[in-house]
Short mmCIF file of C-alpha atoms and ligand atoms in Angstrom, two decimals:
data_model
loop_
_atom_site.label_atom_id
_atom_site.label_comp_id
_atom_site.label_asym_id
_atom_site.label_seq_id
_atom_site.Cartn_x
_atom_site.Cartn_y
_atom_site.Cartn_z
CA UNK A 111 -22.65 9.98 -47.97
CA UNK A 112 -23.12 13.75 -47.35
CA UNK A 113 -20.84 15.93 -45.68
CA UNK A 114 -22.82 16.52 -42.60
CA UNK A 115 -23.32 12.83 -42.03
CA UNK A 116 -19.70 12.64 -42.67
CA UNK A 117 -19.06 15.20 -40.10
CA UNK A 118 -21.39 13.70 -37.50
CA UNK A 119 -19.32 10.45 -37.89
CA UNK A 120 -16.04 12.23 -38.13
CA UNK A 121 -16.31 14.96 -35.10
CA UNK A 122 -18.11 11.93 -33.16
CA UNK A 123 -14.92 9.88 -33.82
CA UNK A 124 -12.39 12.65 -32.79
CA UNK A 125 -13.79 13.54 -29.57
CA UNK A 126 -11.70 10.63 -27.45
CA UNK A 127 -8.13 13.43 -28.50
CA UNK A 128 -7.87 15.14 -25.61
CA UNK A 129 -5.75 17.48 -26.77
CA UNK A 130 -7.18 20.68 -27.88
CA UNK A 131 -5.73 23.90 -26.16
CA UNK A 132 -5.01 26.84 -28.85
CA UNK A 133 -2.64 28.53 -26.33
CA UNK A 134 1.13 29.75 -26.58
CA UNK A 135 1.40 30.23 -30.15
CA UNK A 136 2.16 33.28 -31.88
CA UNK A 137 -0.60 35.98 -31.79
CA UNK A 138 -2.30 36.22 -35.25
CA UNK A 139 -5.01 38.28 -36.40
CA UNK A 140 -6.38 39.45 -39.98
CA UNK A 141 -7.20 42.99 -38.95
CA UNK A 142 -5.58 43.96 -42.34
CA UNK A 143 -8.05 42.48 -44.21
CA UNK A 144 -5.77 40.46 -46.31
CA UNK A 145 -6.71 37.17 -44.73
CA UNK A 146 -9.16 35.32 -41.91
CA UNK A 147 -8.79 34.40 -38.82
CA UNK A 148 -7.11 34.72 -35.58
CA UNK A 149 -5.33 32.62 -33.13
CA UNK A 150 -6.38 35.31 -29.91
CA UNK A 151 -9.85 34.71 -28.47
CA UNK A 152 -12.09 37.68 -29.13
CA UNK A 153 -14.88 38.85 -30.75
CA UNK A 154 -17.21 36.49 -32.65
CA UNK A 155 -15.45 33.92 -31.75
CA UNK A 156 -17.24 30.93 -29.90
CA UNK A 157 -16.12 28.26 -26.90
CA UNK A 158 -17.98 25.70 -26.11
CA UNK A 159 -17.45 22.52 -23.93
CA UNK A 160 -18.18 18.94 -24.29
CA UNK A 161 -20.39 17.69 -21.40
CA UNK A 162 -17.48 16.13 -20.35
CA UNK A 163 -15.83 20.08 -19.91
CA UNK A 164 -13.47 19.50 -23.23
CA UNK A 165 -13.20 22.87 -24.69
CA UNK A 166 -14.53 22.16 -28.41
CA UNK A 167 -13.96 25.61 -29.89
CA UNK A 168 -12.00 24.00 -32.51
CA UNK A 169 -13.59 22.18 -35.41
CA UNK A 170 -11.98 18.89 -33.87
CA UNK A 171 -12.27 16.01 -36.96
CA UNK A 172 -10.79 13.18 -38.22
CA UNK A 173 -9.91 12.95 -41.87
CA UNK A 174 -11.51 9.46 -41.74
CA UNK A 175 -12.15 6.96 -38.90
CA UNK A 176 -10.73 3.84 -41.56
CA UNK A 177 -7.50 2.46 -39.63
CA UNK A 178 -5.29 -0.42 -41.01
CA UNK A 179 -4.03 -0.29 -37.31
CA UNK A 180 -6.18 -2.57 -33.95
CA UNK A 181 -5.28 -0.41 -31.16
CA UNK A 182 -7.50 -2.27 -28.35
CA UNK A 183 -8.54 1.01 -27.20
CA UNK A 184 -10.00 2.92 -30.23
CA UNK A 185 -13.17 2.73 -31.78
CA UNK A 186 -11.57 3.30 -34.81
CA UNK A 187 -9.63 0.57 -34.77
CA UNK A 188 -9.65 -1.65 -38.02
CA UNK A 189 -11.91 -4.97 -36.08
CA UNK A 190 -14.16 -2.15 -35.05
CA UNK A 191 -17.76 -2.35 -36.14
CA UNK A 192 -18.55 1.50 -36.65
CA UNK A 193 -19.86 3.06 -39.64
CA UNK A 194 -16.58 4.35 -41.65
CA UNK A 195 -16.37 8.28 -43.16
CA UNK A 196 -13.76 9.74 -45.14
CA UNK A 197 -13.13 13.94 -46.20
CA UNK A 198 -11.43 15.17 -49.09
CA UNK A 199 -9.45 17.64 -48.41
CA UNK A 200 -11.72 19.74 -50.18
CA UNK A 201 -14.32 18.44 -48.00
CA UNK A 202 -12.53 19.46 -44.76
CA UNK A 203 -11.12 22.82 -45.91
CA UNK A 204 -14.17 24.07 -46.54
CA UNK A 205 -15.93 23.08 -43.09
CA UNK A 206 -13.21 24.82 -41.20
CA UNK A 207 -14.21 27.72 -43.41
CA UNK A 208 -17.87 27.61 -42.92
CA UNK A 209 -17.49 26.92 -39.24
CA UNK A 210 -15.07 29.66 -38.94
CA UNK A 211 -17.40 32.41 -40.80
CA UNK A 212 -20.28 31.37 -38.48
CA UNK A 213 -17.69 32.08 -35.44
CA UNK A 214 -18.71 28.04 -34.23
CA UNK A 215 -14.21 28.11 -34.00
CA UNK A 216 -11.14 29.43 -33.58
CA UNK A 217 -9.37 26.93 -35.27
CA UNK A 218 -9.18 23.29 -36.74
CA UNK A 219 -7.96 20.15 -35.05
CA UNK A 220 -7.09 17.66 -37.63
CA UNK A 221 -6.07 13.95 -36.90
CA UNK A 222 -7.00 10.89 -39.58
CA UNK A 223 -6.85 7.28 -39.22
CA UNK A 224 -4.10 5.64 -40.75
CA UNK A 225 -5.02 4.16 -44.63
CA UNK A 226 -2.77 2.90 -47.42
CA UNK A 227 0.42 4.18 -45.37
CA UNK A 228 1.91 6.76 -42.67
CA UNK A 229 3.05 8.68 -45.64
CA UNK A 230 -0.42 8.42 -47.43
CA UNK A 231 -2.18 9.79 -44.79
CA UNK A 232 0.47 12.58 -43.20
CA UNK A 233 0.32 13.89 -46.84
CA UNK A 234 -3.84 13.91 -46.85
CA UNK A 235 -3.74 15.67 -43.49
CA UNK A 236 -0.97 18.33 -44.93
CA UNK A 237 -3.02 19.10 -47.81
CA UNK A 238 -5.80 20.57 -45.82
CA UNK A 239 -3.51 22.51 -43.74
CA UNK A 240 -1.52 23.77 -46.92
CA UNK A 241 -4.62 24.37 -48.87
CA UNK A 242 -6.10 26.86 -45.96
CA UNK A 243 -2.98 28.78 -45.39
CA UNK A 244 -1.66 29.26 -49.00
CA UNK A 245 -5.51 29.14 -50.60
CA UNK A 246 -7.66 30.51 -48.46
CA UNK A 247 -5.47 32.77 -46.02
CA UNK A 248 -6.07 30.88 -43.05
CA UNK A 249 -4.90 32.57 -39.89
CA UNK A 250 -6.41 30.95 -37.25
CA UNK A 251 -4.96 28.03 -35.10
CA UNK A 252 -4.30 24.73 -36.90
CA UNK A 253 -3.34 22.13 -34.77
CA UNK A 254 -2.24 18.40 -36.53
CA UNK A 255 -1.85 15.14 -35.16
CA UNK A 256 1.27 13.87 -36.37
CA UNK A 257 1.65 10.36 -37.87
CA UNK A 258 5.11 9.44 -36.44
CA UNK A 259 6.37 7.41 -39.20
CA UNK A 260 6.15 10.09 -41.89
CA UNK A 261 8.84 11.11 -43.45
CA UNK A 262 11.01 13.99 -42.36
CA UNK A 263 10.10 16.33 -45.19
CA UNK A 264 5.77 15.96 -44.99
CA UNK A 265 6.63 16.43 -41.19
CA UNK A 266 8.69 19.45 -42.16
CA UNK A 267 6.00 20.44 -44.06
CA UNK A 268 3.04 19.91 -40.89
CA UNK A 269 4.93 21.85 -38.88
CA UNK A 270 4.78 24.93 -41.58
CA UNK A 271 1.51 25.21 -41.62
CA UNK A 272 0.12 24.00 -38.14
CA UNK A 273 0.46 26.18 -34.67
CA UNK A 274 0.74 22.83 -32.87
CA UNK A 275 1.67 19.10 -33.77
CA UNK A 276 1.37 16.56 -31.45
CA UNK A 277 2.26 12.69 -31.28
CA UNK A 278 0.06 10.61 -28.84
CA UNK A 279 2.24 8.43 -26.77
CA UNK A 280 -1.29 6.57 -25.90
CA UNK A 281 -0.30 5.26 -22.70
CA UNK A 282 2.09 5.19 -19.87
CA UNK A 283 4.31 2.30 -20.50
CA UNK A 284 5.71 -0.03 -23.38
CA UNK A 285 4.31 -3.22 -22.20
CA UNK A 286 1.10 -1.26 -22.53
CA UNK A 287 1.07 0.08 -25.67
CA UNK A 288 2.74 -3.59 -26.96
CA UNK A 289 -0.14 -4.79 -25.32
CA UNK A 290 -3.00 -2.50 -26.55
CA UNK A 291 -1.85 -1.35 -29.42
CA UNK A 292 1.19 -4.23 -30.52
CA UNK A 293 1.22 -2.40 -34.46
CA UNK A 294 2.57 0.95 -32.65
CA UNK A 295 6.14 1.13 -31.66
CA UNK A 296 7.15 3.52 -28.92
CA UNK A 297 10.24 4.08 -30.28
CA UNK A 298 9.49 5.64 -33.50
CA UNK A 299 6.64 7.29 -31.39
CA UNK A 300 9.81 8.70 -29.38
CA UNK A 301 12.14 9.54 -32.25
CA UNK A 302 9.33 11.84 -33.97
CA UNK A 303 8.94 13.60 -31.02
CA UNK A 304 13.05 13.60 -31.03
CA UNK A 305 12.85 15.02 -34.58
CA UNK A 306 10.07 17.28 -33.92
CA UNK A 307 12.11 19.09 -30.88
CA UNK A 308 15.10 19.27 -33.12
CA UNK A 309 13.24 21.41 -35.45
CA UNK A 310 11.60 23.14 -32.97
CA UNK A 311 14.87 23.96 -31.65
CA UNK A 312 15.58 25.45 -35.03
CA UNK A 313 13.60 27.93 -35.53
CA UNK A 314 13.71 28.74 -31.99
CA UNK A 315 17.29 29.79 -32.56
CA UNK A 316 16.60 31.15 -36.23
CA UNK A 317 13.37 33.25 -35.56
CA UNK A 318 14.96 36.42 -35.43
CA UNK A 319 16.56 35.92 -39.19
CA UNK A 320 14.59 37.15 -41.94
CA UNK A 321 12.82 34.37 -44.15
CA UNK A 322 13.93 31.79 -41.28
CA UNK A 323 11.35 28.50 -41.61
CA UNK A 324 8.45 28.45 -39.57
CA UNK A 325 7.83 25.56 -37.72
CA UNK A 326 4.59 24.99 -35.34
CA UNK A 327 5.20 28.13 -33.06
CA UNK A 328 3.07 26.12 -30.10
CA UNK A 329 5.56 23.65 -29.91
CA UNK A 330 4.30 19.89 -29.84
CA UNK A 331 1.89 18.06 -26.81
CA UNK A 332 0.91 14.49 -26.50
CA UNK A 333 -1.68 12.88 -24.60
CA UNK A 334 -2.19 10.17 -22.92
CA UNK A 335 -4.56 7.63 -22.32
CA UNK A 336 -5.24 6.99 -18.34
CA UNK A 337 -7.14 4.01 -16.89
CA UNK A 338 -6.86 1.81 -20.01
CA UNK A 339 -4.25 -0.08 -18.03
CA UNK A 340 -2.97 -1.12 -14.37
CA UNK A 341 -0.37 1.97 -14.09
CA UNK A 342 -0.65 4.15 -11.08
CA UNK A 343 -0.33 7.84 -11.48
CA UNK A 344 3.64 7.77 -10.11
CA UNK A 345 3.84 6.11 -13.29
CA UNK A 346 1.94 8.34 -15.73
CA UNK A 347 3.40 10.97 -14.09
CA UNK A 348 7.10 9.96 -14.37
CA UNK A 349 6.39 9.14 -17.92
CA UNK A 350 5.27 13.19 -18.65
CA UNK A 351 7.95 14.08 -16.37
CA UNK A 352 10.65 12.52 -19.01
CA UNK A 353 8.16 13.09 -22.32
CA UNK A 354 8.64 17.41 -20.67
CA UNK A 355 12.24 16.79 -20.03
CA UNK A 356 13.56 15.03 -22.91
CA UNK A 357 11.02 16.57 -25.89
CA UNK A 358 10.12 19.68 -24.58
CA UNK A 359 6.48 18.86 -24.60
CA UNK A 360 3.85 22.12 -24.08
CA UNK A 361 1.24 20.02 -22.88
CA UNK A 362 0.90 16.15 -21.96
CA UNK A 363 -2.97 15.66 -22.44
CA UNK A 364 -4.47 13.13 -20.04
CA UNK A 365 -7.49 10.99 -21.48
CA UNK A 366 -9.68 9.19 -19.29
CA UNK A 367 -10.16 5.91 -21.15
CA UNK A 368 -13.75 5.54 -22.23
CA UNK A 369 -15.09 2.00 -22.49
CA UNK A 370 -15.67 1.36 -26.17
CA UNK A 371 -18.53 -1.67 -27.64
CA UNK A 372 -17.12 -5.11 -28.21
CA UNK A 373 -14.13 -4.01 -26.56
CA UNK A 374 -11.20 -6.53 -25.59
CA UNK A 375 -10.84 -8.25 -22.55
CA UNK A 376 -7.67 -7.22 -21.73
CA UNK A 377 -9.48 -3.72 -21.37
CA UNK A 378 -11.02 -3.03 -17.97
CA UNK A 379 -15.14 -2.68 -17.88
CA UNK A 380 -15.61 0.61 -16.34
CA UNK A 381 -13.96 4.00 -16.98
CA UNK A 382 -11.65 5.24 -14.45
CA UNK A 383 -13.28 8.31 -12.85
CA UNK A 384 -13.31 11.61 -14.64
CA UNK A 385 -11.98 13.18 -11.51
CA UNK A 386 -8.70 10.86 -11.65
CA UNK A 387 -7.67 12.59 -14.92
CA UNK A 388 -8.35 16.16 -13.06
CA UNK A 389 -6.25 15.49 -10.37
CA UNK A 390 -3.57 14.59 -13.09
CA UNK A 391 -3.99 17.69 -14.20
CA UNK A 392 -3.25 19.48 -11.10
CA UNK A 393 -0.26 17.15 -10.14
CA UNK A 394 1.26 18.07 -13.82
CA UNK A 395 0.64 21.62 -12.96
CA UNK A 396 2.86 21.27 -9.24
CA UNK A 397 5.82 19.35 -11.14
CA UNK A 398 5.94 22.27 -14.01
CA UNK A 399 5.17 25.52 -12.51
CA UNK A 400 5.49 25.32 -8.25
CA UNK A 401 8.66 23.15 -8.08
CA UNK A 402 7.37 19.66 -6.56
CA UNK A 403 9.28 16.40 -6.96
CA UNK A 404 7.03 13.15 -8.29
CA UNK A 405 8.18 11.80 -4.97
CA UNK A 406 6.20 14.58 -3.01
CA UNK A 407 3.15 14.95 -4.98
CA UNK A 408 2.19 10.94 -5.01
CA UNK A 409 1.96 9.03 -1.80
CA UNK A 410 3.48 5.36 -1.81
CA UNK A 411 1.20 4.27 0.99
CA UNK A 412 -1.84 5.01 -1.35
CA UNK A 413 -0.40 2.96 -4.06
CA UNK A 414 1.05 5.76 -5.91
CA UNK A 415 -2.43 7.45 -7.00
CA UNK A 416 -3.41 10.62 -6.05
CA UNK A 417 -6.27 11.49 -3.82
CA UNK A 418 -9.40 11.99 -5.80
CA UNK A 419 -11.22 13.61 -2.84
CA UNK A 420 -8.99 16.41 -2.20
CA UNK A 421 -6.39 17.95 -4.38
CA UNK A 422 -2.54 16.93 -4.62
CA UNK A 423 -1.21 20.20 -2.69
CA UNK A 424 -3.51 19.97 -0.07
CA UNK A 425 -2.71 16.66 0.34
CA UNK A 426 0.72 17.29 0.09
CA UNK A 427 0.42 19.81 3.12
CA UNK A 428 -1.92 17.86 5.23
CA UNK A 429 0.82 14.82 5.33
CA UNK A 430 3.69 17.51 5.86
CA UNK A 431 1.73 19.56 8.58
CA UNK A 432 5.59 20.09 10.48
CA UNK A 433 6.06 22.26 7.58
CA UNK A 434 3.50 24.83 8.97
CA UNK A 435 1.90 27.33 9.87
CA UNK A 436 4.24 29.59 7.47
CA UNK A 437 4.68 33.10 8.27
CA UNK A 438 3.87 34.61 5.08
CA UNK A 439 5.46 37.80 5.50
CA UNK A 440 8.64 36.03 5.78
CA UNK A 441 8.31 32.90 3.32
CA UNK A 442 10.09 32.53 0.32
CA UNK A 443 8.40 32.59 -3.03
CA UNK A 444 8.98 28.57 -2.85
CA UNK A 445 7.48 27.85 0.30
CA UNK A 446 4.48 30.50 -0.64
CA UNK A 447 3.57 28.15 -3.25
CA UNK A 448 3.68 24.87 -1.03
CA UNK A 449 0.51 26.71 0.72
CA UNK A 450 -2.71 25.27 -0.38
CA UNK A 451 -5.05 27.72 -2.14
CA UNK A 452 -1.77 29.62 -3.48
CA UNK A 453 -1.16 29.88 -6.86
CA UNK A 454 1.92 31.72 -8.72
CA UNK A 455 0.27 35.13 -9.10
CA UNK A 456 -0.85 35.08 -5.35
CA UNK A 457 2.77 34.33 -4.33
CA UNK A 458 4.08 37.07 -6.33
CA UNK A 459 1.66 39.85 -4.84
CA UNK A 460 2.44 38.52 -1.65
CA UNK A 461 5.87 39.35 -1.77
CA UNK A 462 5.67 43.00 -4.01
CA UNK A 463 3.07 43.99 -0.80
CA UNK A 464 4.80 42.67 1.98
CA UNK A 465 7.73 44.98 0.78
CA UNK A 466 5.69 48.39 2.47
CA UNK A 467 3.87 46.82 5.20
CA UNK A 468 3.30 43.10 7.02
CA UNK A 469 0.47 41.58 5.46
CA UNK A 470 -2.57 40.87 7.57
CA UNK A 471 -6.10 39.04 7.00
CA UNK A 472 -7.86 41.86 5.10
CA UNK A 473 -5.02 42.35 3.47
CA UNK A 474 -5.50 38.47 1.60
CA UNK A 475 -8.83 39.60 0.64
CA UNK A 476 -7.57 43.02 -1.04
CA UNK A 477 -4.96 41.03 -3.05
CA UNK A 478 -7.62 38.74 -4.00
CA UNK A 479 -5.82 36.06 -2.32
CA UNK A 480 -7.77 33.05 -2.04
CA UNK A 481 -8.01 31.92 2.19
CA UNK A 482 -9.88 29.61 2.74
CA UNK A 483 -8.11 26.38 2.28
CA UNK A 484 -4.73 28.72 3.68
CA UNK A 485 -5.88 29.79 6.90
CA UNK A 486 -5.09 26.72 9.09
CA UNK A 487 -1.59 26.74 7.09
CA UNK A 488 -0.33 30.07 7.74
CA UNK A 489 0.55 33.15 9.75
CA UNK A 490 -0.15 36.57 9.30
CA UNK A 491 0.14 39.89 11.05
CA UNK A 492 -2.90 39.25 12.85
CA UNK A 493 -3.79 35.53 12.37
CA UNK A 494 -2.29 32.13 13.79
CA UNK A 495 -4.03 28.93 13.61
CA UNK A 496 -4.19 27.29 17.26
CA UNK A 497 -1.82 24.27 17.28
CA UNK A 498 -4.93 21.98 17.93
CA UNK A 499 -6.37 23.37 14.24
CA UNK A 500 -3.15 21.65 12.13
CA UNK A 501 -2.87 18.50 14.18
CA UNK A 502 -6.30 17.49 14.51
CA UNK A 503 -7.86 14.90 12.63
CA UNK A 504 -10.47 16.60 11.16
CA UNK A 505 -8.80 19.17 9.05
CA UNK A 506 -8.91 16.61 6.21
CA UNK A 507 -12.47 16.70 6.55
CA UNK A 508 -12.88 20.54 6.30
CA UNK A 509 -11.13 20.44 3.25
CA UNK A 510 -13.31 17.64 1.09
CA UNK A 511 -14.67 19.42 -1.81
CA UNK A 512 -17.99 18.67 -3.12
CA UNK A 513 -17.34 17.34 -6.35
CA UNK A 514 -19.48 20.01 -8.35
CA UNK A 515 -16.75 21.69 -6.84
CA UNK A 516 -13.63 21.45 -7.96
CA UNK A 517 -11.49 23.40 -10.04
CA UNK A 518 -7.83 23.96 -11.28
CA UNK A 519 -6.85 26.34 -8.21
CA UNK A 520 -4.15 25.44 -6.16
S1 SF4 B 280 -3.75 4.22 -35.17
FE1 SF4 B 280 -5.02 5.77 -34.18
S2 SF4 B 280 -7.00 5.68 -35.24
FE2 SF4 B 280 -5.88 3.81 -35.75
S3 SF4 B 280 -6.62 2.30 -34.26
FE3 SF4 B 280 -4.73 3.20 -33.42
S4 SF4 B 280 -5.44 4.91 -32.13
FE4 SF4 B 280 -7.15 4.32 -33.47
#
């Protein structure tokens, strides 16, 4: 087989990982002409998207798509009738080289099947990270998917070379995954992550020392596979909620779950919509950076899901409407964010203007303040919503989006 039916086969096959952010690792570059590469966007290097919006700016592969392993889900899994592909390492070093001269990437994602053994296979994927850092110079981002039964030392190894490793959890629950996928176990899916943060932790503390061990600078991320089973999003979210507490995830990566040929009937028929796993997103987003509790952001009277038609905040503030109008020249930071259409950098120049003089409506527009979903939420030097505006009934109405139009602003 040649290598570019190979990597038709084996980019085809990796595009279900969600997970593919090159963000919050240390800033690399080769501007000293002693290597390639560089983790920063910039010049000549490309982004692209997937049609389904995935940024694909990094060569995303498998090693191979051969699995000993069934997961329900995968279309790699071993009762799967798909044409199989394997790289050498060889094979895959050198496409993240070629790619990388032509500017197609900034970086390689690299995840494999699982053949012969956990070991077999961690030790195929470190060889193509080794061989482009130590051979080649690599400098760019390397992200690896991390096979969680490896041994400690090829996983001490990953994390040397790669910016990122992550461990997919799959899905929300363990009567899921022993359901879909009854080979994986959740807890040694749990103690690598344990072991990973432990080494993160490590050279978090050590980083200062001279000659202290490197170990994936962009921490480790996970993703998760949504809509392959019945769990609300309380669930899925409660789930990230302790994956963020307990491993110090960067990311959880939420997958919809794309119906796959001669798939099992314990799988549902239909994908669940692409605008469920946006909405995830966002509701990540308010638990990590603007302070909401699960509790708030999902609604037990819909079931625990989030609205798909509008997003979580607004929703949020539309069921809490006694909580407003806020006078935003006199809100705290916490309550700025609670405002729909806020986001944190629109707090924060809130409050450094407000310091020399009440803030009024052109005053939004000057700070580049977003308004329009605000406006029936707040007050300002010169602007009250009537009373009539927050209670009626069609305020939910004003604030449907069309769906070309949605996006991640809060
Ligand atoms: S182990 Fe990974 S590649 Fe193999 S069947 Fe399960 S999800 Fe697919």
């Amino acid at each position: 087989m040649d290598i570019q039916r190979k990597l038709a086969i084996l980019a085809d096959a990796a595009k279900y990982d969600a997970s593919c952010a090159s963000s919050g690792t240390e800033q690399r570059d080769s501007r000293d002409k002693k290597g390639m590469g560089s983790t920063a966007p910039g010049m000549g290097i490309c982004h692209s998207y997937a049609p389904d919006g995935r940024c694909i700016s990094l060569l995303k592969i498998l090693l191979t798509n051969a699995c000993n392993y069934d997961c329900l889900y995968c279309i790699n899994r071993a009762s799967s009738n798909v044409t199989r592909a394997r790289f050498t390492a060889e094979e895959a070093v050198r496409l993240t080289l070629d790619f990388y001269r032509r500017n197609y990437i900034e970086g390689l994602f690299l995840s494999s099947g699982i053949i012969r053994s956990p070991n077999y296979t961690m030790e195929q994927v470190v060889r193509v990270a080794k061989s482009l850092r130590e051979d080649h110079h690599f400098r760019g981002y390397i992200h690896l998917k991390t096979i969680p039964e490896a041994d400690d030392a090829l996983i001490a190894e990953a994390g040397k070379y790669a910016d990122r490793l992550s461990i997919n959890i799959e899905v929300p629950t363990e009567t899921s995954l022993s359901k879909l996928a009854p080979e994986k176990d959740v807890h040694a899916i749990r103690k690598t992550m344990g072991r990973l943060r432990l080494k993160l932790d490590e050279a978090e503390a050590t980083k200062h020392e001279p000659k202290a061990p490197r170990f994936a600078p962009a921490g480790q991320s996970t993703q998760m596979i949504i809509g392959a089973d019945t769990s609300n999003d309380q669930t899925i979210l409660e789930t990230s909620a302790n994956l963020y507490g307990s491993y110090q995830l960067r990311r959880v990566y939420y997958s919809a779950f794309s119906p796959i040929p001669d798939a099992s009937h314990k799988l549902p028929l239909q994908a669940p919509p692409l605008v469920r796993e946006h909405r995830l997103y966002q509701a990540d987003w308010l638990m990590r950076f603007y302070g909401f509790a699960i509790g708030e952001i999902t609604d037990p009277l819909e079931g625990g899901m989030l609205p798909l038609d509008i997003d979580p905040k607004l929703a949020w503030a539309l069921r809490h409407r006694d909580r407003f109008p806020l006078d935003v020249n006199k809100a705290s930071r916490e309550e700025l964010l609670r405002v729909p259409g806020f986001g944190v950098k629109a707090a924060d120049r809130i409050i450094t203007s407000r310091r020399f003089a009440n803030i009024g409506l052109r005053d939004l527009g000057r700070l580049n303040v977003p308004k329009h979903k605000a406006l029936p939420f707040i007050v300002l030097a010169d602007h009250r919503p009537a009373p009539s505006q927050l209670d009626s009934n069609r305020l939910l109405n004003r604030f449907r989006p069309k769906p070309a139009q949605l996006g991640f602003t809060f």
